[in-house]
Amino acid sequence: MTARPGGSATRTTTGPSDTAPPAAAGTGAARTLARCRGLVRPSLSAAIGRLHPWTAEMAAFSLGWCEAGGTPRVPSAEGKGVRQTLAVLCAEAVGAPGESAVAGAVAVELVHAFSLMHDDIMDGDGTRRRRETVWKAYGTGPAVLAGDALLALAVQILAEAPGTRTGAAVGRLSETLGELVRGQAQDLLFESRPWTGPGAVRLDEYRAMAELKTGTLLGCAAALGALTGGAPAGTVTALGLAGRHLGVAFQAVDDLLGIWGDPAVTGKPVHSDLRQHKKTFPVLAALAADPVHSRDLLALLDSARPLDGRRAEEAAALVDALGGRAATVAEARRHLDSARACLRSVPLAPESARELEGLLAFLLHRTV
């Protein structure tokens, strides 16, 4: 592989395993996330500044930079920035400077913010990261408008990026947007389907939905980093596939946290997904594992009574006892192993490869 300015690219098969100590994995990943956010933040802020002042305020609020009304929030309540980090690391991994991926990183972060705004409206979620969601703070119509503005801005930012691969990058992002919509459509349709019987949601259907709704944007981030970094087609494909596997694992993590996560970390009530009767991987796995002994769980899920308090605790315990939690952890591990295999299948700069694998280890240890 030909090295580009910013570092050499050589094949590497070393990196932290999924048995690395959680604290060590978390510390290294936190540094990587902070470094990449710091690189992308000025351009992301400048992009938001191009919006109408009202939609810019809502965008800044959604990103955790300000309070409703525009007062700056110190410290900010921004997310981890996994997608923008993937874009930067994948550019560096193919031997390019991280700066080459900034336009792509900004674009995927804007698309991610847009998707969360609209998802929160469709799901009726009033809080995210322990704060009001945009529609709750500003109203449904304004939140839809702000999401639309972010989507348009994402495409514009990427289309304006210099380089010979801009057209291919915009094409990749456009394809990703279509997949995101299909994944969201599937997720919404799952809500009206029964828990058991011929019309029940199968685990393979859920995996396909998770790959579209969550995996496709992570895959796009990784692919854009490699693409704008000048990598050959095979490397772009491998890194994009690694991102998609990471996305399915990431969704599995979120499903675990949606039932057993600490509210101080998730910003949502304990057992929140069970309370909302969401068809998530742990519940579907529990029902599929033992149809006979899952009758008590099914009775709780199908009941017209609210699933809260002791009933939610009982449902969570049944999901665990039926193997739903263990199956979801195993699902995350499988996809992270697949992501790691993709990374090791192509020549990458060793330090960047270690950072990418450190990120995988960190995400795994969020689950246990």
Coordinates of C-alpha atoms in Angstrom, one line a residue:
M1 CA 0.0 0.0 0.0
T2 CA 1.3 3.4 -0.9
A3 CA 1.7 5.8 2.1
R4 CA 0.3 9.3 1.9
P5 CA 1.3 12.4 3.8
G6 CA 0.6 12.1 7.5
G7 CA 1.9 8.6 8.2
S8 CA 2.9 5.3 6.8
A9 CA 0.4 2.5 6.3
T10 CA 1.5 -1.1 6.9
R11 CA -0.4 -4.3 7.7
T12 CA -1.0 -4.8 11.4
T13 CA -2.7 -7.6 13.4
T14 CA -2.0 -6.3 16.8
G15 CA -4.3 -4.4 19.1
P16 CA -6.3 -4.8 22.3
S17 CA -8.4 -7.8 22.6
D18 CA -11.9 -7.9 24.0
T19 CA -10.4 -9.1 27.3
A20 CA -8.5 -5.9 27.8
P21 CA -9.2 -4.3 31.2
P22 CA -12.3 -2.0 30.9
A23 CA -10.6 0.9 32.6
A24 CA -7.6 0.7 30.3
A25 CA -9.8 0.4 27.2
G26 CA -12.0 3.3 28.4
T27 CA -9.1 5.6 29.1
G28 CA -7.4 5.1 25.7
A29 CA -10.7 5.4 23.9
A30 CA -11.7 8.5 25.8
R31 CA -8.5 10.2 24.7
T32 CA -9.0 9.1 21.1
L33 CA -12.6 10.4 21.1
A34 CA -11.6 13.7 22.7
R35 CA -8.8 14.2 20.2
C36 CA -11.0 13.6 17.2
R37 CA -13.8 15.7 18.5
G38 CA -11.3 18.5 19.0
L39 CA -10.1 18.2 15.4
V40 CA -13.6 18.3 14.0
R41 CA -15.3 20.7 16.4
P42 CA -14.2 24.0 14.7
S43 CA -15.5 23.0 11.3
L44 CA -18.7 21.5 12.8
S45 CA -19.3 24.8 14.7
A46 CA -18.6 26.8 11.5
A47 CA -21.1 24.6 9.6
I48 CA -23.8 25.2 12.2
G49 CA -23.1 28.9 11.9
R50 CA -24.2 28.9 8.3
L51 CA -27.8 28.0 9.2
H52 CA -30.6 30.4 9.9
P53 CA -30.1 31.6 13.5
W54 CA -33.2 29.8 14.8
T55 CA -32.3 26.4 13.3
A56 CA -28.7 27.0 14.3
E57 CA -29.8 27.4 17.9
M58 CA -31.9 24.2 17.8
A59 CA -28.9 22.4 16.2
A60 CA -26.6 23.7 18.9
F61 CA -29.1 22.6 21.6
S62 CA -29.3 19.1 20.1
L63 CA -25.5 18.9 20.1
G64 CA -25.4 19.8 23.8
W65 CA -23.6 23.2 23.2
C66 CA -26.3 25.5 24.6
E67 CA -29.5 25.6 26.6
A68 CA -32.9 26.2 25.0
G69 CA -32.9 29.9 24.2
G70 CA -29.2 29.9 23.1
T71 CA -27.4 30.4 26.4
P72 CA -24.0 28.5 26.1
R73 CA -23.8 25.4 28.1
V74 CA -20.6 25.0 30.1
P75 CA -19.5 22.3 30.1
S76 CA -21.3 21.1 27.0
A77 CA -23.4 18.0 27.0
E78 CA -22.3 16.7 23.7
G79 CA -22.2 13.0 22.8
K80 CA -19.1 10.8 22.5
G81 CA -18.6 11.5 18.8
V82 CA -18.1 7.9 17.7
R83 CA -19.0 8.6 14.1
Q84 CA -16.7 11.6 13.6
T85 CA -14.0 9.7 15.4
L86 CA -14.3 6.8 13.0
A87 CA -14.0 9.1 10.0
V88 CA -10.8 10.7 11.3
L89 CA -9.2 7.4 12.5
C90 CA -9.9 5.7 9.2
A91 CA -8.3 8.5 7.3
E92 CA -5.2 8.3 9.5
A93 CA -5.3 4.5 9.3
V94 CA -4.8 4.6 5.5
G95 CA -1.9 7.0 5.9
A96 CA -3.6 10.4 5.4
P97 CA -3.8 13.3 7.8
G98 CA -6.9 13.4 10.0
E99 CA -7.8 16.8 8.5
S100 CA -8.6 15.1 5.2
A101 CA -11.6 13.5 6.8
V102 CA -13.0 16.6 8.6
A103 CA -15.7 17.4 5.9
G104 CA -16.9 13.8 6.0
A105 CA -16.8 13.7 9.8
V106 CA -18.9 16.9 9.9
A107 CA -21.4 15.5 7.4
V108 CA -22.0 12.3 9.3
E109 CA -22.3 14.2 12.6
L110 CA -24.9 16.4 11.0
V111 CA -26.8 13.5 9.6
H112 CA -26.6 11.7 13.0
A113 CA -28.1 14.9 14.7
F114 CA -30.8 15.1 12.1
S115 CA -31.8 11.4 12.6
L116 CA -32.0 11.8 16.4
M117 CA -34.2 14.9 16.1
H118 CA -36.7 13.0 13.9
D119 CA -36.4 9.7 15.8
D120 CA -37.3 11.5 19.0
I121 CA -40.4 12.9 17.4
M122 CA -41.5 9.5 16.0
D123 CA -40.8 7.7 19.2
G124 CA -42.3 10.4 21.5
D125 CA -39.1 10.6 23.5
G126 CA -39.0 13.7 25.7
T127 CA -35.4 13.3 27.0
R128 CA -32.0 12.5 25.6
R129 CA -28.7 12.6 27.6
R130 CA -30.7 13.8 30.6
R131 CA -32.0 16.9 28.7
E132 CA -35.2 17.7 26.9
T133 CA -35.2 16.7 23.2
V134 CA -35.5 19.4 20.6
W135 CA -39.1 18.8 19.9
K136 CA -39.9 18.9 23.6
A137 CA -38.0 22.2 24.1
Y138 CA -39.0 24.0 20.8
G139 CA -42.0 22.2 19.4
T140 CA -42.6 19.4 16.9
G141 CA -42.7 21.7 13.8
P142 CA -39.5 23.5 14.6
A143 CA -37.7 20.3 15.4
V144 CA -38.7 18.8 12.0
L145 CA -37.5 22.0 10.3
A146 CA -34.2 21.9 12.2
G147 CA -33.6 18.3 11.2
D148 CA -34.3 19.1 7.6
A149 CA -31.8 22.0 7.8
L150 CA -29.1 19.7 9.2
L151 CA -29.7 17.1 6.4
A152 CA -29.4 19.7 3.7
L153 CA -26.3 21.2 5.3
A154 CA -24.6 17.7 5.6
V155 CA -24.9 17.2 1.8
Q156 CA -23.7 20.7 1.1
I157 CA -20.6 20.5 3.4
L158 CA -19.5 17.3 1.8
A159 CA -20.2 18.5 -1.8
E160 CA -18.0 21.5 -1.2
A161 CA -15.1 19.5 0.1
P162 CA -11.9 19.7 -2.1
G163 CA -10.5 16.7 -3.8
T164 CA -11.1 14.3 -6.6
R165 CA -13.3 11.9 -4.6
T166 CA -15.9 14.4 -3.6
G167 CA -18.5 13.0 -6.0
A168 CA -18.0 9.5 -4.7
A169 CA -18.2 10.7 -1.1
V170 CA -21.6 12.5 -1.8
G171 CA -22.8 9.3 -3.5
R172 CA -21.8 7.2 -0.5
L173 CA -23.7 9.6 1.9
S174 CA -26.8 9.7 -0.3
E175 CA -26.9 5.9 -0.4
T176 CA -26.5 5.9 3.4
L177 CA -29.5 8.3 3.8
G178 CA -31.7 5.9 1.9
E179 CA -30.7 3.0 4.1
L180 CA -31.3 5.0 7.2
V181 CA -34.9 5.7 6.1
R182 CA -35.5 2.1 5.3
G183 CA -34.2 1.0 8.7
Q184 CA -36.4 3.5 10.5
A185 CA -39.4 2.4 8.5
Q186 CA -38.7 -1.2 9.5
D187 CA -38.3 -0.2 13.2
L188 CA -41.6 1.7 13.1
L189 CA -43.4 -1.2 11.5
F190 CA -42.1 -3.6 14.2
E191 CA -44.2 -1.7 16.8
S192 CA -47.5 -3.0 15.3
R193 CA -46.4 -6.6 15.0
P194 CA -47.2 -9.3 17.6
W195 CA -44.6 -10.7 20.1
T196 CA -45.2 -14.3 19.0
G197 CA -46.7 -16.2 16.1
P198 CA -46.2 -16.1 12.4
G199 CA -46.1 -12.3 12.3
A200 CA -43.6 -11.9 15.1
V201 CA -40.3 -10.0 14.5
R202 CA -37.6 -12.6 13.9
L203 CA -34.0 -12.0 15.2
D204 CA -32.6 -11.9 11.6
E205 CA -35.1 -9.2 10.8
Y206 CA -34.0 -7.2 13.8
R207 CA -30.4 -7.6 12.8
A208 CA -31.2 -6.3 9.3
M209 CA -33.0 -3.3 10.8
A210 CA -30.1 -2.5 13.2
E211 CA -27.6 -2.7 10.3
L212 CA -29.6 -0.2 8.3
K213 CA -30.7 2.1 11.1
T214 CA -27.4 2.2 13.1
G215 CA -24.7 0.3 11.2
T216 CA -25.1 2.1 7.9
L217 CA -24.1 5.6 9.3
L218 CA -21.1 4.2 11.2
G219 CA -20.1 2.3 8.1
C220 CA -20.4 5.5 6.1
A221 CA -18.2 7.4 8.5
A222 CA -15.5 4.8 8.3
A223 CA -15.7 4.6 4.5
L224 CA -15.7 8.4 4.1
G225 CA -12.5 8.6 6.1
A226 CA -10.8 6.0 4.0
L227 CA -12.2 7.4 0.8
T228 CA -11.2 11.0 1.3
G229 CA -7.9 9.8 2.6
G230 CA -7.1 8.3 -0.8
A231 CA -7.4 4.6 0.1
P232 CA -8.0 2.0 -2.6
A233 CA -11.4 0.5 -3.1
G234 CA -10.8 -2.7 -1.2
T235 CA -9.7 -0.8 1.9
V236 CA -12.7 1.5 1.7
T237 CA -15.0 -1.5 1.5
A238 CA -13.3 -3.3 4.4
L239 CA -13.4 -0.3 6.7
G240 CA -17.0 0.5 5.7
L241 CA -18.0 -3.1 6.6
A242 CA -16.1 -2.8 9.9
G243 CA -18.2 0.2 10.7
R244 CA -21.4 -1.6 9.8
H245 CA -20.5 -4.5 12.1
L246 CA -19.7 -1.9 14.8
G247 CA -23.1 -0.3 14.3
V248 CA -25.0 -3.6 14.9
A249 CA -22.9 -4.1 18.1
F250 CA -23.6 -0.6 19.1
Q251 CA -27.3 -1.2 18.8
A252 CA -27.0 -4.3 20.9
V253 CA -25.3 -2.2 23.6
D254 CA -28.0 0.4 23.4
D255 CA -30.6 -2.4 23.8
L256 CA -28.9 -3.6 26.9
L257 CA -28.7 -0.2 28.4
G258 CA -32.3 0.4 27.5
I259 CA -33.3 -2.3 30.0
W260 CA -30.5 -2.5 32.5
G261 CA -28.6 0.7 32.1
D262 CA -27.9 3.1 34.9
P263 CA -30.2 6.2 34.6
A264 CA -27.3 8.4 35.7
V265 CA -25.5 7.3 32.5
T266 CA -28.3 6.8 30.0
G267 CA -30.4 9.7 31.1
K268 CA -33.5 7.5 30.9
P269 CA -35.5 5.6 33.6
V270 CA -34.3 2.1 34.3
H271 CA -36.2 -0.5 32.2
S272 CA -37.2 2.3 29.8
D273 CA -37.4 0.1 26.7
L274 CA -39.5 -2.4 28.6
R275 CA -41.8 0.3 29.8
Q276 CA -42.4 1.4 26.2
H277 CA -42.8 -2.3 25.0
K278 CA -40.0 -1.8 22.5
K279 CA -39.1 -4.9 20.5
T280 CA -35.4 -5.0 21.3
F281 CA -32.8 -7.8 20.8
P282 CA -32.8 -9.0 24.5
V283 CA -36.6 -9.4 24.6
L284 CA -36.8 -11.0 21.1
A285 CA -34.0 -13.4 22.0
A286 CA -35.6 -14.3 25.3
L287 CA -38.9 -15.1 23.6
A288 CA -37.2 -17.1 20.8
A289 CA -35.0 -19.1 23.2
D290 CA -37.8 -20.8 25.2
P291 CA -41.4 -20.4 23.9
V292 CA -42.8 -22.6 26.7
H293 CA -41.1 -20.9 29.7
S294 CA -41.5 -17.4 28.2
R295 CA -45.2 -17.4 28.8
D296 CA -44.9 -15.3 31.9
L297 CA -42.9 -12.7 30.1
L298 CA -45.3 -12.7 27.2
A299 CA -48.2 -12.1 29.6
L300 CA -46.5 -9.0 30.9
L301 CA -45.7 -7.7 27.4
D302 CA -49.2 -8.3 26.1
S303 CA -51.0 -6.9 29.2
A304 CA -52.9 -3.6 28.9
R305 CA -51.6 -2.6 32.3
P306 CA -48.6 -0.3 32.3
L307 CA -45.3 -2.1 32.6
D308 CA -43.6 -0.2 35.3
G309 CA -42.4 -0.6 38.9
R310 CA -42.4 -4.2 40.0
R311 CA -43.9 -5.4 36.8
A312 CA -41.0 -3.9 34.8
E313 CA -38.5 -5.4 37.3
E314 CA -40.2 -8.8 36.9
A315 CA -40.1 -8.5 33.1
A316 CA -36.4 -7.6 33.1
A317 CA -35.6 -10.5 35.4
L318 CA -37.5 -12.9 33.1
V319 CA -35.6 -11.6 30.0
D320 CA -32.4 -12.2 31.9
A321 CA -33.4 -15.7 33.1
L322 CA -34.5 -16.7 29.6
G323 CA -31.0 -15.8 28.2
G324 CA -31.9 -12.5 26.6
R325 CA -29.2 -10.5 28.2
A326 CA -26.5 -13.1 27.6
A327 CA -27.6 -13.5 23.9
T328 CA -27.3 -9.8 23.4
V329 CA -23.8 -9.6 24.9
A330 CA -22.9 -12.5 22.6
E331 CA -24.4 -10.7 19.6
A332 CA -22.3 -7.6 20.4
R333 CA -19.1 -9.7 20.7
R334 CA -19.7 -11.5 17.4
H335 CA -20.1 -8.2 15.5
L336 CA -17.2 -6.6 17.2
D337 CA -15.1 -9.6 16.3
S338 CA -16.3 -9.3 12.7
A339 CA -15.4 -5.6 12.8
R340 CA -11.9 -6.5 14.1
A341 CA -11.4 -9.1 11.4
C342 CA -12.3 -6.4 8.7
L343 CA -9.7 -4.1 10.2
R344 CA -7.0 -6.8 10.1
S345 CA -7.8 -7.8 6.5
V346 CA -6.2 -4.7 5.0
P347 CA -2.9 -2.8 5.5
L348 CA -3.4 0.0 8.1
A349 CA -1.1 2.3 10.0
P350 CA -0.3 0.5 13.2
E351 CA -1.0 3.3 15.7
S352 CA -4.4 4.2 14.1
A353 CA -5.3 0.5 13.9
R354 CA -4.6 0.2 17.7
E355 CA -6.8 3.2 18.3
L356 CA -9.6 1.7 16.2
E357 CA -9.4 -1.6 18.1
G358 CA -9.3 0.3 21.4
L359 CA -12.5 1.9 20.4
L360 CA -14.0 -1.5 19.8
A361 CA -12.9 -2.8 23.2
F362 CA -14.3 0.3 24.9
L363 CA -17.8 -0.3 23.3
L364 CA -17.8 -4.0 24.2
H365 CA -17.1 -3.2 27.9
R366 CA -20.1 -0.8 28.0
T367 CA -22.2 -4.0 27.8
V368 CA -21.0 -5.9 30.8

